CSV table of N, CA and C in Angstrom, one decimal:
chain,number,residue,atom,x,y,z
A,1340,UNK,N,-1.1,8.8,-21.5
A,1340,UNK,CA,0.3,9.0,-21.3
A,1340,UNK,C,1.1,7.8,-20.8
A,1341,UNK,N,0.4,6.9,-20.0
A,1341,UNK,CA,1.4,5.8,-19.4
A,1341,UNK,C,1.6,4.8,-20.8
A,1342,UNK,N,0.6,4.6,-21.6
A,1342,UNK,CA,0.6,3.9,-23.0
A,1342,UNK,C,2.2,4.9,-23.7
A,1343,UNK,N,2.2,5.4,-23.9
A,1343,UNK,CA,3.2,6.1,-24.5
A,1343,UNK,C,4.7,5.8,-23.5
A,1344,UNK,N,4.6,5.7,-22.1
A,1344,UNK,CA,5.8,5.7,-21.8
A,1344,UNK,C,5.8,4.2,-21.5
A,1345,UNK,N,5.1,3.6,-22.1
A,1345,UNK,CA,5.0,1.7,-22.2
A,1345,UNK,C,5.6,1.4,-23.5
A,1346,UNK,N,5.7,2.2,-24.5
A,1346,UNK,CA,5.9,1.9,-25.7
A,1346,UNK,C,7.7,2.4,-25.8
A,1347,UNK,N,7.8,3.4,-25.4
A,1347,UNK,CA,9.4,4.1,-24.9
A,1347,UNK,C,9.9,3.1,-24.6
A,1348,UNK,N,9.7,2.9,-23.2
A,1348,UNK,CA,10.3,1.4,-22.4
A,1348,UNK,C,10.2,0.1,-23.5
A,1349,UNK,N,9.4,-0.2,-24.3
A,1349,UNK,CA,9.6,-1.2,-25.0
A,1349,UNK,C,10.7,-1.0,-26.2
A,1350,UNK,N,10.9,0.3,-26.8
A,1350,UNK,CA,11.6,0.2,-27.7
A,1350,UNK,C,12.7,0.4,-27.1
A,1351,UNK,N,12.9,0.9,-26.2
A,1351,UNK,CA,14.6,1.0,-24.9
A,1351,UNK,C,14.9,-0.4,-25.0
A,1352,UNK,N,13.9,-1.6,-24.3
A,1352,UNK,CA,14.3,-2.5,-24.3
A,1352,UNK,C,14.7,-3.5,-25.5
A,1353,UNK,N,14.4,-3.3,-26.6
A,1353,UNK,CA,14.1,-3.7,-27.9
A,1353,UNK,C,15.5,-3.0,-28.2
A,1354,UNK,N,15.8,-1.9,-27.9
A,1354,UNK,CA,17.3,-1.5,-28.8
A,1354,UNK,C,18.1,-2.2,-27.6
A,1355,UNK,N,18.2,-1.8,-26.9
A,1355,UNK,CA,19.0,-3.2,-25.6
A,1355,UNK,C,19.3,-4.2,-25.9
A,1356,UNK,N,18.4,-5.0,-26.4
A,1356,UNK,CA,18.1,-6.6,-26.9
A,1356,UNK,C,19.1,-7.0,-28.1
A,1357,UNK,N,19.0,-5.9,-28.7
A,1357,UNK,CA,19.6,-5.9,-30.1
A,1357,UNK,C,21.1,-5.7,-30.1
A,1358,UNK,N,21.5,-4.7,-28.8
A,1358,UNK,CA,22.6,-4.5,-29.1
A,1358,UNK,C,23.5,-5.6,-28.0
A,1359,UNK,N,22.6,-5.9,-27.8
A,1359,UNK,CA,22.9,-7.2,-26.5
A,1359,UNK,C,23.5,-8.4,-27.7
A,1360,UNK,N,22.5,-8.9,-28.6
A,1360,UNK,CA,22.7,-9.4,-29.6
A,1360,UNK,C,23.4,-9.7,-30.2
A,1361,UNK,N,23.8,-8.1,-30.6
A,1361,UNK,CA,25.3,-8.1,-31.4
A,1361,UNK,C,26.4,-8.7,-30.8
A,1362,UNK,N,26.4,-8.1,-29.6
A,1362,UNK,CA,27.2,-8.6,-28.7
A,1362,UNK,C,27.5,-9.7,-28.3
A,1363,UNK,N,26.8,-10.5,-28.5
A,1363,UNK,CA,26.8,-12.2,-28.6
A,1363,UNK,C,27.5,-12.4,-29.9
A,1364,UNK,N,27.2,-11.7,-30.9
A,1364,UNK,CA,27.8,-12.1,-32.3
A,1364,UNK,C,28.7,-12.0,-32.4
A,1365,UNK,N,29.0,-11.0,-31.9
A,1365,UNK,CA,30.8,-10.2,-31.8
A,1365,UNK,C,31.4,-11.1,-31.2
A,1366,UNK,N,31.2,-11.4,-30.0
A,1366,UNK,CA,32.0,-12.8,-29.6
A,1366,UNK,C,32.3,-14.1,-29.6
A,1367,UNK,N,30.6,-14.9,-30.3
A,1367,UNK,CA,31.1,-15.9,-30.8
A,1367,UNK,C,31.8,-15.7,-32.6
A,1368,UNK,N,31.6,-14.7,-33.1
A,1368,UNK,CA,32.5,-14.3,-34.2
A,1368,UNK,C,34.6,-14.4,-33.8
A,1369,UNK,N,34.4,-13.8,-32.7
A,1369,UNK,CA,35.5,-13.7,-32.0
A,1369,UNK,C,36.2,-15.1,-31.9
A,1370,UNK,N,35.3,-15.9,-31.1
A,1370,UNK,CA,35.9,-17.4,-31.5
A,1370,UNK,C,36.2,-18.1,-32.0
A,1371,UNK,N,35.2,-17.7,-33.3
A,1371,UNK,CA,35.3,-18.7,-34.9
A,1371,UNK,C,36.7,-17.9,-35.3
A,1372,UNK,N,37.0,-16.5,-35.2
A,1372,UNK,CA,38.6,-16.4,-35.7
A,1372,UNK,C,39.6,-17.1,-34.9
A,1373,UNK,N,40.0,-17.2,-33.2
A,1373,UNK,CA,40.7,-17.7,-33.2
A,1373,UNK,C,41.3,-19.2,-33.1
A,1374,UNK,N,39.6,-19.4,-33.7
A,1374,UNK,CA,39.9,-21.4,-33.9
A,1374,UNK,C,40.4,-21.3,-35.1
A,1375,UNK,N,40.0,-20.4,-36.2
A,1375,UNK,CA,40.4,-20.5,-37.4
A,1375,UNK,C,41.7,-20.7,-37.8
A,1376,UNK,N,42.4,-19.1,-37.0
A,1376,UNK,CA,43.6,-18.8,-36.8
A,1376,UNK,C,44.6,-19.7,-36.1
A,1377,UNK,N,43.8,-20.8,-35.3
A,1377,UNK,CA,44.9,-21.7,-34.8
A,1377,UNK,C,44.8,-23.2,-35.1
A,1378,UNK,N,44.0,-23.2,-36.0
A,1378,UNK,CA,44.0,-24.3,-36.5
A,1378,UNK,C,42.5,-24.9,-36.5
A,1379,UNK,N,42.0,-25.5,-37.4
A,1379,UNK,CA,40.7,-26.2,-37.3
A,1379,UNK,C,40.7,-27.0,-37.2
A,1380,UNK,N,41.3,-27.9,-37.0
A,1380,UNK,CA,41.4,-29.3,-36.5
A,1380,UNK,C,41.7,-29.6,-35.2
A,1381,UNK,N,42.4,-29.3,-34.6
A,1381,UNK,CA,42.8,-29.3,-33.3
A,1381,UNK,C,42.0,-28.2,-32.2
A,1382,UNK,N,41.4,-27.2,-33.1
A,1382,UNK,CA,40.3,-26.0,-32.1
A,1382,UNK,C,39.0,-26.5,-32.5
A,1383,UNK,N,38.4,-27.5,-33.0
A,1383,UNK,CA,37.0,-27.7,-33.7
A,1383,UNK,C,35.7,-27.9,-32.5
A,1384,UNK,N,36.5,-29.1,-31.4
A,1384,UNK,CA,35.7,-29.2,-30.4
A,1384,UNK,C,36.0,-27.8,-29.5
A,1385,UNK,N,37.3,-27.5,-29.2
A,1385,UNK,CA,37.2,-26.0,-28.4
A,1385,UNK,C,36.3,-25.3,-28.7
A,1386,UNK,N,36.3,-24.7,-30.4
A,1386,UNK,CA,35.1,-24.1,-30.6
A,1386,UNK,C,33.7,-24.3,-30.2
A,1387,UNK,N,33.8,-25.6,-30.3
A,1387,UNK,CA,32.3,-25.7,-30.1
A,1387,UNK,C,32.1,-25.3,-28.7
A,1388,UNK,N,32.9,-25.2,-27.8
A,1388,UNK,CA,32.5,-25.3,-26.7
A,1388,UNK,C,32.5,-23.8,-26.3
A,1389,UNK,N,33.6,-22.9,-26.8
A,1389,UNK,CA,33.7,-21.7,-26.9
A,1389,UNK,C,32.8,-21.2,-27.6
A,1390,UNK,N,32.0,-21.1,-28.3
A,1390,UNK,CA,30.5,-20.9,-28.9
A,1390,UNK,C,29.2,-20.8,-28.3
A,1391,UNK,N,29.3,-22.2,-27.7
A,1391,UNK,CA,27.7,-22.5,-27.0
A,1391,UNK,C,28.0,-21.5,-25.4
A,1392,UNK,N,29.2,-21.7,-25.2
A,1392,UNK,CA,29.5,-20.7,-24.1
A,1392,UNK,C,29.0,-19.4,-24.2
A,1393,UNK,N,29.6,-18.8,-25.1
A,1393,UNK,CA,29.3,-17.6,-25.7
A,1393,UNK,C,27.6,-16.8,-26.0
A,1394,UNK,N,27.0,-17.8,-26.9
A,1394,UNK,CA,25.7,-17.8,-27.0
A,1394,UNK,C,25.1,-18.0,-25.6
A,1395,UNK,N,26.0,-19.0,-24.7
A,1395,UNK,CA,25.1,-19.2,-23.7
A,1395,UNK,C,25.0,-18.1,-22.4
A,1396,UNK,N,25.9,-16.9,-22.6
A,1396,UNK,CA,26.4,-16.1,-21.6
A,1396,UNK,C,25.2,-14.7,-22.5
A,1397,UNK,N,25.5,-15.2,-23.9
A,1397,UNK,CA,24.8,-14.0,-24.7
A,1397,UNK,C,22.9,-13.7,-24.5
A,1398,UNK,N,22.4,-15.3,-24.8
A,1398,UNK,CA,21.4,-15.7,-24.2
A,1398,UNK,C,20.9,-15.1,-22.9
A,1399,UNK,N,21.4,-14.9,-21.8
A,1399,UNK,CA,21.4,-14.6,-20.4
A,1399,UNK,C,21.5,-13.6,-20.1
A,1400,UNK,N,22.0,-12.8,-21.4
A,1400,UNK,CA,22.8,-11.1,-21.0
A,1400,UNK,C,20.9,-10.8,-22.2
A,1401,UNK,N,20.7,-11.3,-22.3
A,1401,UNK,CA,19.5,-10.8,-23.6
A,1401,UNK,C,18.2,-11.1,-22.5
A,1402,UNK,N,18.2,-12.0,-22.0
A,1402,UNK,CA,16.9,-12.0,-21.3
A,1402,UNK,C,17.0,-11.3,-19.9
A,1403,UNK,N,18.3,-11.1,-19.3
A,1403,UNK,CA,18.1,-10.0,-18.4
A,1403,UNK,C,17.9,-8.2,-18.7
A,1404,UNK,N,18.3,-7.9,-20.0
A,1404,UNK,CA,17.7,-7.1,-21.0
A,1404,UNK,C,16.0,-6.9,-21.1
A,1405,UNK,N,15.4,-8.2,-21.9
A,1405,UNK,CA,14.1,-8.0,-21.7
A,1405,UNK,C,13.3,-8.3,-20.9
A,1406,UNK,N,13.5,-9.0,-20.1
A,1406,UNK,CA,13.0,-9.2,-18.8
A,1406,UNK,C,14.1,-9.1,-17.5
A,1407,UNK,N,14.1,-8.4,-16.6
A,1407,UNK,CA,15.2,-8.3,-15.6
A,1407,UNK,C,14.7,-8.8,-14.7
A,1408,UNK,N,15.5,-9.1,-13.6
A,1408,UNK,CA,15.3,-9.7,-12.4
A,1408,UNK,C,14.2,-8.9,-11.5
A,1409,UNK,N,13.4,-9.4,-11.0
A,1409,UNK,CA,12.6,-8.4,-9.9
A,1409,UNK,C,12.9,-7.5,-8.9
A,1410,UNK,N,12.8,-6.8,-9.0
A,1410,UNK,CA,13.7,-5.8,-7.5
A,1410,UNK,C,13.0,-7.1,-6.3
A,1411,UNK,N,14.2,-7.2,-5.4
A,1411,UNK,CA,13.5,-7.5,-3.9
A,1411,UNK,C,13.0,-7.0,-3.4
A,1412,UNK,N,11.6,-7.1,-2.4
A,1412,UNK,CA,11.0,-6.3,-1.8
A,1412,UNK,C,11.2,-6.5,0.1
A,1413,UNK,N,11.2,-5.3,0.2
A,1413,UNK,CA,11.8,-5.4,2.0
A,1413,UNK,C,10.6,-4.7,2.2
A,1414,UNK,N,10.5,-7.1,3.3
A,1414,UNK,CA,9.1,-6.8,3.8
A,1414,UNK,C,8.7,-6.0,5.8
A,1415,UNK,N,10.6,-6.0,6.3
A,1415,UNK,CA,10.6,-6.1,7.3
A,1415,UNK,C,10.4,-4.3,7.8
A,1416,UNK,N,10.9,-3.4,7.1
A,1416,UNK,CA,10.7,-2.2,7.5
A,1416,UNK,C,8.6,-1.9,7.1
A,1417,UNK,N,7.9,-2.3,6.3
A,1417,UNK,CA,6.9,-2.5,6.1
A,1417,UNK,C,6.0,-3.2,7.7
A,1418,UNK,N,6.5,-4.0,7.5
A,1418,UNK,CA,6.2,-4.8,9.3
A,1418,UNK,C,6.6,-3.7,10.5
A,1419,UNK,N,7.4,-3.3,10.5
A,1419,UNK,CA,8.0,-2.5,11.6
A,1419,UNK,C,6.9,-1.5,11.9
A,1420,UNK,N,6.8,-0.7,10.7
A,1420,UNK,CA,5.8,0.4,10.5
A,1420,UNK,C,4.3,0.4,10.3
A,1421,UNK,N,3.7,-1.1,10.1
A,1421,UNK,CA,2.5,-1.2,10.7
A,1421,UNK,C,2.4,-1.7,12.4
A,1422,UNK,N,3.5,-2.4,13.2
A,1422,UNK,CA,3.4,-2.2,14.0
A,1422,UNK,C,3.5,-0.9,15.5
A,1423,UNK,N,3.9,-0.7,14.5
A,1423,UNK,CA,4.3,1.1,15.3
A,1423,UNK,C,3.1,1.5,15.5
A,1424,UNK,N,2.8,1.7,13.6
A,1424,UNK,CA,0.8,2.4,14.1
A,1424,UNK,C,-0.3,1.7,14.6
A,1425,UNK,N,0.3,0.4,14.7
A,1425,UNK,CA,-0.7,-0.1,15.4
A,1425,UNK,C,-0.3,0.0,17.3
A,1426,UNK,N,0.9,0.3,17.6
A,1426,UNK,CA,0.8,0.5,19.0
A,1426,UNK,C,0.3,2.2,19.5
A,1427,UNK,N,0.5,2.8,18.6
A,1427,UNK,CA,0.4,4.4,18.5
A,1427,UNK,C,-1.2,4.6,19.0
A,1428,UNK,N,-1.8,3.4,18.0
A,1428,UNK,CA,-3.7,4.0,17.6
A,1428,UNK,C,-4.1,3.3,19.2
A,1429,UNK,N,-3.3,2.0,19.9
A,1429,UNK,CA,-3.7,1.2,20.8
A,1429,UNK,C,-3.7,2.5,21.7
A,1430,UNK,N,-2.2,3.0,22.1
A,1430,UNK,CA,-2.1,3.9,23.3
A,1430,UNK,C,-2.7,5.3,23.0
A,1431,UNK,N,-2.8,5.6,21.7
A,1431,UNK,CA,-4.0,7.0,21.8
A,1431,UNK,C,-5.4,6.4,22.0
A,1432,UNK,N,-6.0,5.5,22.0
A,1432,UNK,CA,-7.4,4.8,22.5
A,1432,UNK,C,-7.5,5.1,23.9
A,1433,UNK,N,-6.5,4.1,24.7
A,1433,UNK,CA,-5.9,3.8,25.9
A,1433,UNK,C,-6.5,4.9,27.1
A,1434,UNK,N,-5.2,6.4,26.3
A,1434,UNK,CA,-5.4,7.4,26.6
A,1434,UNK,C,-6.5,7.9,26.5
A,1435,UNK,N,-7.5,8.2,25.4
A,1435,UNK,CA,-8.7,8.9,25.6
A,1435,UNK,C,-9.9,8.1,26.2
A,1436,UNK,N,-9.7,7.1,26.4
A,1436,UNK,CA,-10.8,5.9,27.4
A,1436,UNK,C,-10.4,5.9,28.7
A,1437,UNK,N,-9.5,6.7,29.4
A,1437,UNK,CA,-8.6,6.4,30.7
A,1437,UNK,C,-9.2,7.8,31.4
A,1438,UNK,N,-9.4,8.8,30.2
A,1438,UNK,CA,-9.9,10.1,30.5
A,1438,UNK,C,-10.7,10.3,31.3
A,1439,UNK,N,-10.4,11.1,32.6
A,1439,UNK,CA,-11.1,11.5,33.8
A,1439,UNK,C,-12.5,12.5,32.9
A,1440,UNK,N,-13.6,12.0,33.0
A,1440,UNK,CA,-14.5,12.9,32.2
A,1440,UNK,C,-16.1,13.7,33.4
A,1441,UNK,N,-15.8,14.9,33.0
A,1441,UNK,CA,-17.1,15.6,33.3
A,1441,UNK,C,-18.4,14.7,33.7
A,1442,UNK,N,-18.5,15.0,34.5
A,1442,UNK,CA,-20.6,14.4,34.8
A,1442,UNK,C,-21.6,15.6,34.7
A,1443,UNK,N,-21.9,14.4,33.6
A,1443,UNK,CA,-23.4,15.8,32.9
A,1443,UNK,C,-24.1,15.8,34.6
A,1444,UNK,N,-24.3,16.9,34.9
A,1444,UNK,CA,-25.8,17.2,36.3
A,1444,UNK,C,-27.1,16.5,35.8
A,1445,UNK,N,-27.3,16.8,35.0
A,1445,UNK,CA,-28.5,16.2,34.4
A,1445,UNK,C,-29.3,17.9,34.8
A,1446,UNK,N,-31.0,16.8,34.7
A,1446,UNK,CA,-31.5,18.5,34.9
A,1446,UNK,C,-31.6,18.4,36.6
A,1447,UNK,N,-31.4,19.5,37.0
A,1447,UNK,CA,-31.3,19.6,38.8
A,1447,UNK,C,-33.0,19.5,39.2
A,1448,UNK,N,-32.4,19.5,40.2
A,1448,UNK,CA,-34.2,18.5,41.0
A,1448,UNK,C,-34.7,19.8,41.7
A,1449,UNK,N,-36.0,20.3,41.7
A,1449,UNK,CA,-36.5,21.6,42.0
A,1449,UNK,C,-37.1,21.7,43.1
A,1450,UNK,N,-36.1,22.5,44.3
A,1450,UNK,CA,-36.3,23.2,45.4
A,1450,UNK,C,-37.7,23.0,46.2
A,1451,UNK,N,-38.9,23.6,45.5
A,1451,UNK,CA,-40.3,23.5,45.8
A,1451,UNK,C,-40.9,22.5,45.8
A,1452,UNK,N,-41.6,22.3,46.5
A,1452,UNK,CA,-42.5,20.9,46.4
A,1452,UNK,C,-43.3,21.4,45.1
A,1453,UNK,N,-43.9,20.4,44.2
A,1453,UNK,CA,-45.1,21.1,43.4
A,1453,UNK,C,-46.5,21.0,43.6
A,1454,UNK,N,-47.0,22.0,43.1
A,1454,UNK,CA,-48.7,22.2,43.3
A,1454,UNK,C,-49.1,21.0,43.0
A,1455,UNK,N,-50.3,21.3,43.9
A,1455,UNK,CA,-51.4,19.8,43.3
A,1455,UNK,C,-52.0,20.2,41.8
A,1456,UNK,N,-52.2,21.3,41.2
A,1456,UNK,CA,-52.3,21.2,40.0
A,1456,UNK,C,-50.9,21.1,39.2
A,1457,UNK,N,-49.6,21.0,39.4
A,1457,UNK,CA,-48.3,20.6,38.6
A,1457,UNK,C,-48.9,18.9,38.6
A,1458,UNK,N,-49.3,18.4,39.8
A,1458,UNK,CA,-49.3,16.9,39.9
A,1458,UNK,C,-50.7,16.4,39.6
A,1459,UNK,N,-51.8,16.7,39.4
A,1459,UNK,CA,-52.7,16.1,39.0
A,1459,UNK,C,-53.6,17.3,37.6
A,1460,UNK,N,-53.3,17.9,37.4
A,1460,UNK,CA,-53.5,19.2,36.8
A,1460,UNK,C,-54.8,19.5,37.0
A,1461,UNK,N,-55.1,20.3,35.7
A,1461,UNK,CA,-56.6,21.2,36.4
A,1461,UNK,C,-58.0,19.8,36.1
A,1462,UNK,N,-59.1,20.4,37.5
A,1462,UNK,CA,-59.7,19.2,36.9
A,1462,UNK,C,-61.1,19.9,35.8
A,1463,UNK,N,-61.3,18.7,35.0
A,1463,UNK,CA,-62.4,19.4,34.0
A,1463,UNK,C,-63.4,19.8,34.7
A,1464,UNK,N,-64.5,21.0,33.8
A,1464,UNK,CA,-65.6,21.6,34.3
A,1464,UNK,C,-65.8,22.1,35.2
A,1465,UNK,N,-64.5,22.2,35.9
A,1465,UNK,CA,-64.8,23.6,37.1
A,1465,UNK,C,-63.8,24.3,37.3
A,1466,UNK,N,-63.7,25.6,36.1
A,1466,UNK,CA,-63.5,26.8,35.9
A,1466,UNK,C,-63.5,27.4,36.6
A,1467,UNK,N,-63.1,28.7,36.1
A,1467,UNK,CA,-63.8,29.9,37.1
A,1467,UNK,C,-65.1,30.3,36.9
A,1468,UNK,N,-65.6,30.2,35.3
A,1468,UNK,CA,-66.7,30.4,35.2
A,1468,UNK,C,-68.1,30.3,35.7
A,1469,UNK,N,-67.9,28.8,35.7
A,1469,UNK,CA,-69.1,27.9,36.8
A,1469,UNK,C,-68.7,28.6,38.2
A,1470,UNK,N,-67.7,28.6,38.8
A,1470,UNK,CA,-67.7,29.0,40.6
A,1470,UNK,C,-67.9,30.7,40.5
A,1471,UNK,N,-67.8,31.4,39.6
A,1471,UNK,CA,-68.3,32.9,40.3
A,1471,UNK,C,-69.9,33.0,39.5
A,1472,UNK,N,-70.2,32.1,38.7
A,1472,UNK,CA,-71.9,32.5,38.2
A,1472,UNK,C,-72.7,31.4,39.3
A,1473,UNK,N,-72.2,30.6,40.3
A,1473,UNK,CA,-73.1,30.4,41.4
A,1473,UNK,C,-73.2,31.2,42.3
């Protein structure tokens, strides 16, 4: 689709060009009558100068046709607005780093002293087995 509206735009500018063109013709046409009409001898250098003028105003009207001037780009509202979000992301950091936070307990520490078998556990080979068959 963008190939197709590349081709549009080219023939827009291409009939632009053309009628731009004319338009140059039309007027240095315009000036060859009134040098004609007022004499050729006395308008010959006018002409010429009213011509190259002409072509040269027509020239300028044709390439801002096919090629136009670049839009300016405004870099300062662009600037503004990264600095914004950059003070925005600083002071929402700020804030959640500043945050008064919960203390995990951890696991709580147990009341009872522990058995000697929690602390050395059971010792091998003397079961109950062995102590009630002596």
């Amino acid at each position: 689709m963008s190939a197709e509206r590349t081709r549009a735009r080219a023939r827009k500018d291409a009939v632009e060009a053309v009628h731009t063109f004319a338009d140059a013709g039309r007027i240095a046409g315009g000036a060859v009558a009134d040098a004609v009409a007022g004499g050729v001898s006395s308008r010959l250098s006018g002409l010429s100068d009213v011509v190259s003028g002409s072509v040269h105003d027509a020239r300028h009207a044709l390439a801002e046709v096919v090629e136009p001037t670049p839009a300016r780009v405004r870099r300062a509202p662009w600037i503004v607005a990264v600095l914004l979000l950059t003070a925005a992301a600083v002071w929402g950091w700020a804030t959640v780093l500043q945050r008064d936070r919960e203390v995990d307990p951890g696991t709580p520490v147990p009341t009872t002293p522990p058995t000697d078998d929690q602390i050395h556990g059971k010792p091998i080979g003397q079961g109950r087995s062995q102590a009630s068959g002596h």
